[in-house]
Amino acid sequence: MTFDVSRRSLLGMGLLGGGNILGKFLPSKALAQNPKQHDNHFTSSAVHGGSTTVGDVDNDRNGFNPRDILTDWDGGKVSQLPNGQTLREYDIAVEEREIEIAPGVFYPAWTYNGRVPGSTIRVTEGDRVKINFRNKSLHPHTIHFHGIHSARQDGVPGTLEAMPGEEVVYEFDAKPFGCHLYHCHSAPFKRHLHKGLYGAFIIDPDPKRHPEAEQQARSRLLGSSENKQWQEFLMVMNAFDTNFDEENEFYAVNTIPHEFMKRPLRIERDRPVRVYLINVTEFDPVNSFHLHGNFFDYYDSGTTLTPTLRTIDTVMQCQGQRGILEFSFKEHAPGQYMFHAHQSEFLELGWMSAFEVVA
Amino acid sequence: MKKTWLWAVLPLVALVTSIIIFLSTNPLSPLGISAPPLENLTIERTVLGDRAISLLVRAEGSEPMQIAQVQVDGSYWTFTQKPPGALPRLSTAWIDLPYPWVEGETHHLNLITNTGVGFEHTIDVAVATPQFSLSRLWGFTLLGLYVGVVPVGLGMLFYPSLKTLGGEGMKFILALTLGMLAFLLLDTLEEGLKLANSAANAFAGSILVWAIAAISFLTILTIGRSRGKAPEGQSLSTYLSFSIGIHNLGEGLAIGTAFAVGEAALGSLLVVGFTLHNLTEGIGIAAPLVKSKPTFITFLGLTALAGLPAVLGTWLGVFAFSPHWAAIFMGIGVGAILQVIVEVGSYLARTASKIGGTWLSKISLAGFSAGLIVMYGTALLVNF
Ligand SMILES: [Cu+2]
């Protein structure tokens, strides 16, 4: 006797033709398995034919909102050093806390300042950056900044690593301009990253230092009148391995899957769009960004003022890679334009979004 | 006198009190043990309907479990849960997914709880689950009759030739029956344990199978011997029919579940295999009747008792399968078969002593082996 019905056993059986023998004894209609044909169309549903997470995350309980993270640039506490240099000071603390990373799914995260990703540090090229880093957790942690700095400021085990309860201070000059990131570099590395210890570190170019492309530099400089024309967004591509099998269960930009699919991101048609894109997805070698109905210019690492790739609609980023996307919907009809990872696996596991372009 | 009952109640009261104290004071906390919630989920039934997949899940969390999201083929999918909310320990709920499954293909489901743990379930070959209809019911009834009643009835046709057998011939046939029963015992036990494994852990399925087997064995044995002597003739045949009937219920279940999950070819093959297999059962049931003068109605009744459960089994398998109930049936079957092994064995010993021999002889060894070999040989047809 066997209840063990696998596809393999089925193959072996065709040879014996048991079905034919039986067919002679029984009315075939009575045993018919499949009265209706099943084809492969999507059912009608609000979000991509039923392919979505169900419900909503409680952002208030989390204490952060993926929509706010798009634009909440943190300039720090600003003051002037005696030499005329701008000093930007930040307080960053590590906290271990449970966050809701998908509707109804709770994850024991490690966070910078209680959120994932951590605060978006945005400074200008040449500024002095000072980070007062407190470790309120039960494990050693660091902040390793991408950028140019000395070995003493690198934030790796043995160098400015804060033990539980300790405080360390990082201090360096902001360079080169571009779209960077910061993250914990304590061991074991993988776990400290996928638990949520990362954030964006954006250095705006100083227009005075780039006379050859001053307009472009000014458009990037937060607060300038040129910059105000732009609609700028931070998108951190991340993912969560909720059962610790070193494979991700949820993919997103700014932590919450499908958030911008369920409530598309409103953009004004007549203003250009700039996306600061960072990939911190753990366990998968690459992530990507694909834009529907449009093409964009791409600045690899954001360290140039002329595009490194022109007129593309998909860009691939390795882990830790990042760049700046610039595009415009000026000529487009209003409507919803999707953007998502062009790995079908990631998009179906949450990294699927849309712009709502309005006239 | 009054004090005696007090001493029966007092230990129980003390026990309940100490459990309450344990649960309310959490004595584990000084040990640094904070028992994390354990989670388990068993998928008991899968129904593929018109562009929809429904799963009957049973929760086994140490605390109520919440199914937060459901992946189908690596994609998060909208679903509804009936009843909604957290699932208390051992409760069940239906998860309905409006998913455009593809006929004949494999689908992977992953149910993710609020702690991020996933419970996977694979649909090997997607075929629409047979919905209940009178024509289907009739079709599966015919199947059950074909598997259970027909072969047992055919085996009974050997009855006239059994009557012509001498004492040694009778020993051979009884030993053959014993061999066959030994095979059915192991087969039913194995099936029961396998079913127990696929049931929710909390039912402690394999222990349940053993325990129910023991209880049913002792119960049937006690009933059989209630007149002070071992059953013989018609009553022994009745016990044989009953135990074989429960075994055939299991065969019906196997066939029904094969059809329910779309393995029509496997189901058909099981039908052919079990039919051959069951022919021997008719001979075994008829053997104790040799000395008496049974009526046609008796044969009919015995055939029905042994064969009709196969019909019930196919119905359950197709329309209402749940592994723990099936395991319980198998447990009853094991006990019942064991009882007839004891009774047929003692009948064999008595038959042997009447003709001046012992139960152990070359003839009975040959019969026993033949029984095992015949059953094993026909089982080859259905085991892959
Ligand atoms: Cu760390």
mmCIF file of N, CA, C and O in Angstrom, chain A residues 188-228:
data_model
loop_
_atom_site.group_PDB
_atom_site.id
_atom_site.type_symbol
_atom_site.label_atom_id
_atom_site.label_comp_id
_atom_site.label_asym_id
_atom_site.label_seq_id
_atom_site.Cartn_x
_atom_site.Cartn_y
_atom_site.Cartn_z
ATOM 1 N N PRO A 188 30.402 38.480 13.212
ATOM 2 C CA PRO A 188 30.344 38.034 11.809
ATOM 3 C C PRO A 188 29.638 39.067 10.927
ATOM 4 O O PRO A 188 28.534 39.484 11.217
ATOM 5 N N PHE A 189 30.335 39.397 9.855
ATOM 6 C CA PHE A 189 29.972 40.495 8.986
ATOM 7 C C PHE A 189 28.551 40.356 8.414
ATOM 8 O O PHE A 189 27.738 41.276 8.498
ATOM 9 N N LYS A 190 28.292 39.164 7.845
ATOM 10 C CA LYS A 190 27.008 38.957 7.179
ATOM 11 C C LYS A 190 25.839 39.246 8.111
ATOM 12 O O LYS A 190 24.893 39.933 7.763
ATOM 13 N N ARG A 191 25.946 38.709 9.332
ATOM 14 C CA ARG A 191 24.823 38.855 10.250
ATOM 15 C C ARG A 191 24.622 40.312 10.652
ATOM 16 O O ARG A 191 23.498 40.801 10.681
ATOM 17 N N HIS A 192 25.716 41.026 10.898
ATOM 18 C CA HIS A 192 25.568 42.430 11.295
ATOM 19 C C HIS A 192 24.923 43.245 10.185
ATOM 20 O O HIS A 192 24.208 44.202 10.453
ATOM 21 N N LEU A 193 25.164 42.832 8.925
ATOM 22 C CA LEU A 193 24.543 43.574 7.825
ATOM 23 C C LEU A 193 23.071 43.210 7.648
ATOM 24 O O LEU A 193 22.218 44.085 7.616
ATOM 25 N N HIS A 194 22.788 41.913 7.554
ATOM 26 C CA HIS A 194 21.394 41.614 7.210
ATOM 27 C C HIS A 194 20.455 41.858 8.386
ATOM 28 O O HIS A 194 19.245 41.942 8.199
ATOM 29 N N LYS A 195 21.007 42.060 9.572
ATOM 30 C CA LYS A 195 20.160 42.445 10.697
ATOM 31 C C LYS A 195 19.676 43.893 10.579
ATOM 32 O O LYS A 195 18.822 44.327 11.338
ATOM 33 N N GLY A 196 20.316 44.667 9.684
ATOM 34 C CA GLY A 196 19.797 46.014 9.437
ATOM 35 C C GLY A 196 20.752 47.164 9.692
ATOM 36 O O GLY A 196 20.341 48.324 9.669
ATOM 37 N N LEU A 197 22.051 46.875 9.944
ATOM 38 C CA LEU A 197 22.967 47.960 10.291
ATOM 39 C C LEU A 197 23.614 48.570 9.042
ATOM 40 O O LEU A 197 24.740 48.231 8.673
ATOM 41 N N TYR A 198 22.852 49.449 8.368
ATOM 42 C CA TYR A 198 23.367 50.156 7.196
ATOM 43 C C TYR A 198 22.548 51.428 7.001
ATOM 44 O O TYR A 198 21.447 51.577 7.547
ATOM 45 N N GLY A 199 23.096 52.329 6.214
ATOM 46 C CA GLY A 199 22.388 53.575 5.932
ATOM 47 C C GLY A 199 23.079 54.300 4.788
ATOM 48 O O GLY A 199 24.170 53.919 4.350
ATOM 49 N N ALA A 200 22.427 55.380 4.320
ATOM 50 C CA ALA A 200 22.961 56.121 3.176
ATOM 51 C C ALA A 200 23.867 57.247 3.645
ATOM 52 O O ALA A 200 23.621 57.885 4.675
ATOM 53 N N PHE A 201 24.929 57.501 2.889
ATOM 54 C CA PHE A 201 25.881 58.570 3.178
ATOM 55 C C PHE A 201 26.094 59.326 1.867
ATOM 56 O O PHE A 201 26.782 58.843 0.976
ATOM 57 N N ILE A 202 25.436 60.476 1.760
ATOM 58 C CA ILE A 202 25.463 61.221 0.497
ATOM 59 C C ILE A 202 26.326 62.470 0.660
ATOM 60 O O ILE A 202 26.130 63.254 1.597
ATOM 61 N N ILE A 203 27.296 62.614 -0.225
ATOM 62 C CA ILE A 203 28.151 63.812 -0.220
ATOM 63 C C ILE A 203 27.831 64.613 -1.477
ATOM 64 O O ILE A 203 28.074 64.151 -2.600
ATOM 65 N N ASP A 204 27.225 65.802 -1.280
ATOM 66 C CA ASP A 204 26.912 66.663 -2.423
ATOM 67 C C ASP A 204 28.187 67.347 -2.919
ATOM 68 O O ASP A 204 29.042 67.733 -2.112
ATOM 69 N N PRO A 205 28.315 67.503 -4.239
ATOM 70 C CA PRO A 205 29.507 68.212 -4.757
ATOM 71 C C PRO A 205 29.465 69.689 -4.370
ATOM 72 O O PRO A 205 28.385 70.283 -4.285
ATOM 73 N N ASP A 206 30.630 70.254 -4.140
ATOM 74 C CA ASP A 206 30.728 71.687 -3.855
ATOM 75 C C ASP A 206 30.912 72.405 -5.193
ATOM 76 O O ASP A 206 31.952 72.241 -5.847
ATOM 77 N N PRO A 207 29.897 73.166 -5.650
ATOM 78 C CA PRO A 207 29.964 73.757 -6.998
ATOM 79 C C PRO A 207 31.236 74.558 -7.233
ATOM 80 O O PRO A 207 31.758 74.581 -8.352
ATOM 81 N N LYS A 208 31.777 75.223 -6.171
ATOM 82 C CA LYS A 208 32.968 76.058 -6.337
ATOM 83 C C LYS A 208 34.161 75.233 -6.816
ATOM 84 O O LYS A 208 35.051 75.738 -7.474
ATOM 85 N N ARG A 209 34.178 73.954 -6.453
ATOM 86 C CA ARG A 209 35.317 73.108 -6.828
ATOM 87 C C ARG A 209 35.150 72.488 -8.210
ATOM 88 O O ARG A 209 36.025 71.741 -8.654
ATOM 89 N N HIS A 210 33.994 72.717 -8.863
ATOM 90 C CA HIS A 210 33.762 72.067 -10.161
ATOM 91 C C HIS A 210 33.278 73.073 -11.193
ATOM 92 O O HIS A 210 32.147 72.988 -11.673
ATOM 93 N N PRO A 211 34.152 74.032 -11.508
ATOM 94 C CA PRO A 211 33.731 75.081 -12.451
ATOM 95 C C PRO A 211 33.322 74.520 -13.806
ATOM 96 O O PRO A 211 32.460 75.072 -14.475
ATOM 97 N N GLU A 212 33.920 73.384 -14.184
ATOM 98 C CA GLU A 212 33.613 72.815 -15.510
ATOM 99 C C GLU A 212 32.187 72.284 -15.600
ATOM 100 O O GLU A 212 31.632 72.145 -16.690
ATOM 101 N N ALA A 213 31.570 71.971 -14.448
ATOM 102 C CA ALA A 213 30.193 71.454 -14.470
ATOM 103 C C ALA A 213 29.425 72.059 -13.308
ATOM 104 O O ALA A 213 28.770 71.347 -12.530
ATOM 105 N N GLU A 214 29.514 73.368 -13.191
ATOM 106 C CA GLU A 214 28.965 74.027 -12.008
ATOM 107 C C GLU A 214 27.445 73.848 -11.888
ATOM 108 O O GLU A 214 26.928 73.634 -10.803
ATOM 109 N N GLN A 215 26.752 73.946 -13.038
ATOM 110 C CA GLN A 215 25.290 73.822 -13.012
ATOM 111 C C GLN A 215 24.863 72.462 -12.464
ATOM 112 O O GLN A 215 23.985 72.365 -11.606
ATOM 113 N N GLN A 216 25.499 71.424 -12.978
ATOM 114 C CA GLN A 216 25.171 70.059 -12.543
ATOM 115 C C GLN A 216 25.468 69.906 -11.049
ATOM 116 O O GLN A 216 24.684 69.332 -10.296
ATOM 117 N N ALA A 217 26.621 70.476 -10.616
ATOM 118 C CA ALA A 217 26.985 70.389 -9.201
ATOM 119 C C ALA A 217 25.962 71.117 -8.341
ATOM 120 O O ALA A 217 25.541 70.614 -7.292
ATOM 121 N N ARG A 218 25.529 72.308 -8.813
ATOM 122 C CA ARG A 218 24.545 73.081 -8.028
ATOM 123 C C ARG A 218 23.216 72.341 -7.919
ATOM 124 O O ARG A 218 22.544 72.375 -6.885
ATOM 125 N N SER A 219 22.857 71.626 -9.011
ATOM 126 C CA SER A 219 21.572 70.907 -8.968
ATOM 127 C C SER A 219 21.614 69.783 -7.933
ATOM 128 O O SER A 219 20.585 69.376 -7.425
ATOM 129 N N ARG A 220 22.812 69.301 -7.609
ATOM 130 C CA ARG A 220 22.928 68.231 -6.626
ATOM 131 C C ARG A 220 23.006 68.763 -5.192
ATOM 132 O O ARG A 220 22.761 68.026 -4.250
ATOM 133 N N LEU A 221 23.393 70.026 -5.066
ATOM 134 C CA LEU A 221 23.664 70.572 -3.731
ATOM 135 C C LEU A 221 22.356 70.867 -3.002
ATOM 136 O O LEU A 221 21.582 71.742 -3.416
ATOM 137 N N LEU A 222 22.133 70.128 -1.933
ATOM 138 C CA LEU A 222 20.876 70.255 -1.183
ATOM 139 C C LEU A 222 20.689 71.694 -0.717
ATOM 140 O O LEU A 222 21.601 72.303 -0.161
ATOM 141 N N GLY A 223 19.499 72.274 -0.981
ATOM 142 C CA GLY A 223 19.197 73.622 -0.517
ATOM 143 C C GLY A 223 19.384 74.679 -1.582
ATOM 144 O O GLY A 223 18.849 75.789 -1.452
ATOM 145 N N SER A 224 20.147 74.388 -2.649
ATOM 146 C CA SER A 224 20.321 75.389 -3.687
ATOM 147 C C SER A 224 19.021 75.534 -4.474
ATOM 148 O O SER A 224 18.191 74.620 -4.504
ATOM 149 N N SER A 225 18.859 76.697 -5.133
ATOM 150 C CA SER A 225 17.611 76.910 -5.876
ATOM 151 C C SER A 225 17.525 75.920 -7.034
ATOM 152 O O SER A 225 16.446 75.445 -7.389
ATOM 153 N N GLU A 226 18.674 75.545 -7.644
ATOM 154 C CA GLU A 226 18.677 74.557 -8.726
ATOM 155 C C GLU A 226 18.210 73.198 -8.209
ATOM 156 O O GLU A 226 17.470 72.474 -8.879
ATOM 157 N N ASN A 227 18.679 72.871 -6.983
ATOM 158 C CA ASN A 227 18.314 71.566 -6.408
ATOM 159 C C ASN A 227 16.823 71.472 -6.139
ATOM 160 O O ASN A 227 16.222 70.401 -6.262
ATOM 161 N N LYS A 228 16.217 72.624 -5.799
ATOM 162 C CA LYS A 228 14.786 72.609 -5.446
ATOM 163 C C LYS A 228 13.900 72.227 -6.629
ATOM 164 O O LYS A 228 12.760 71.820 -6.446
#
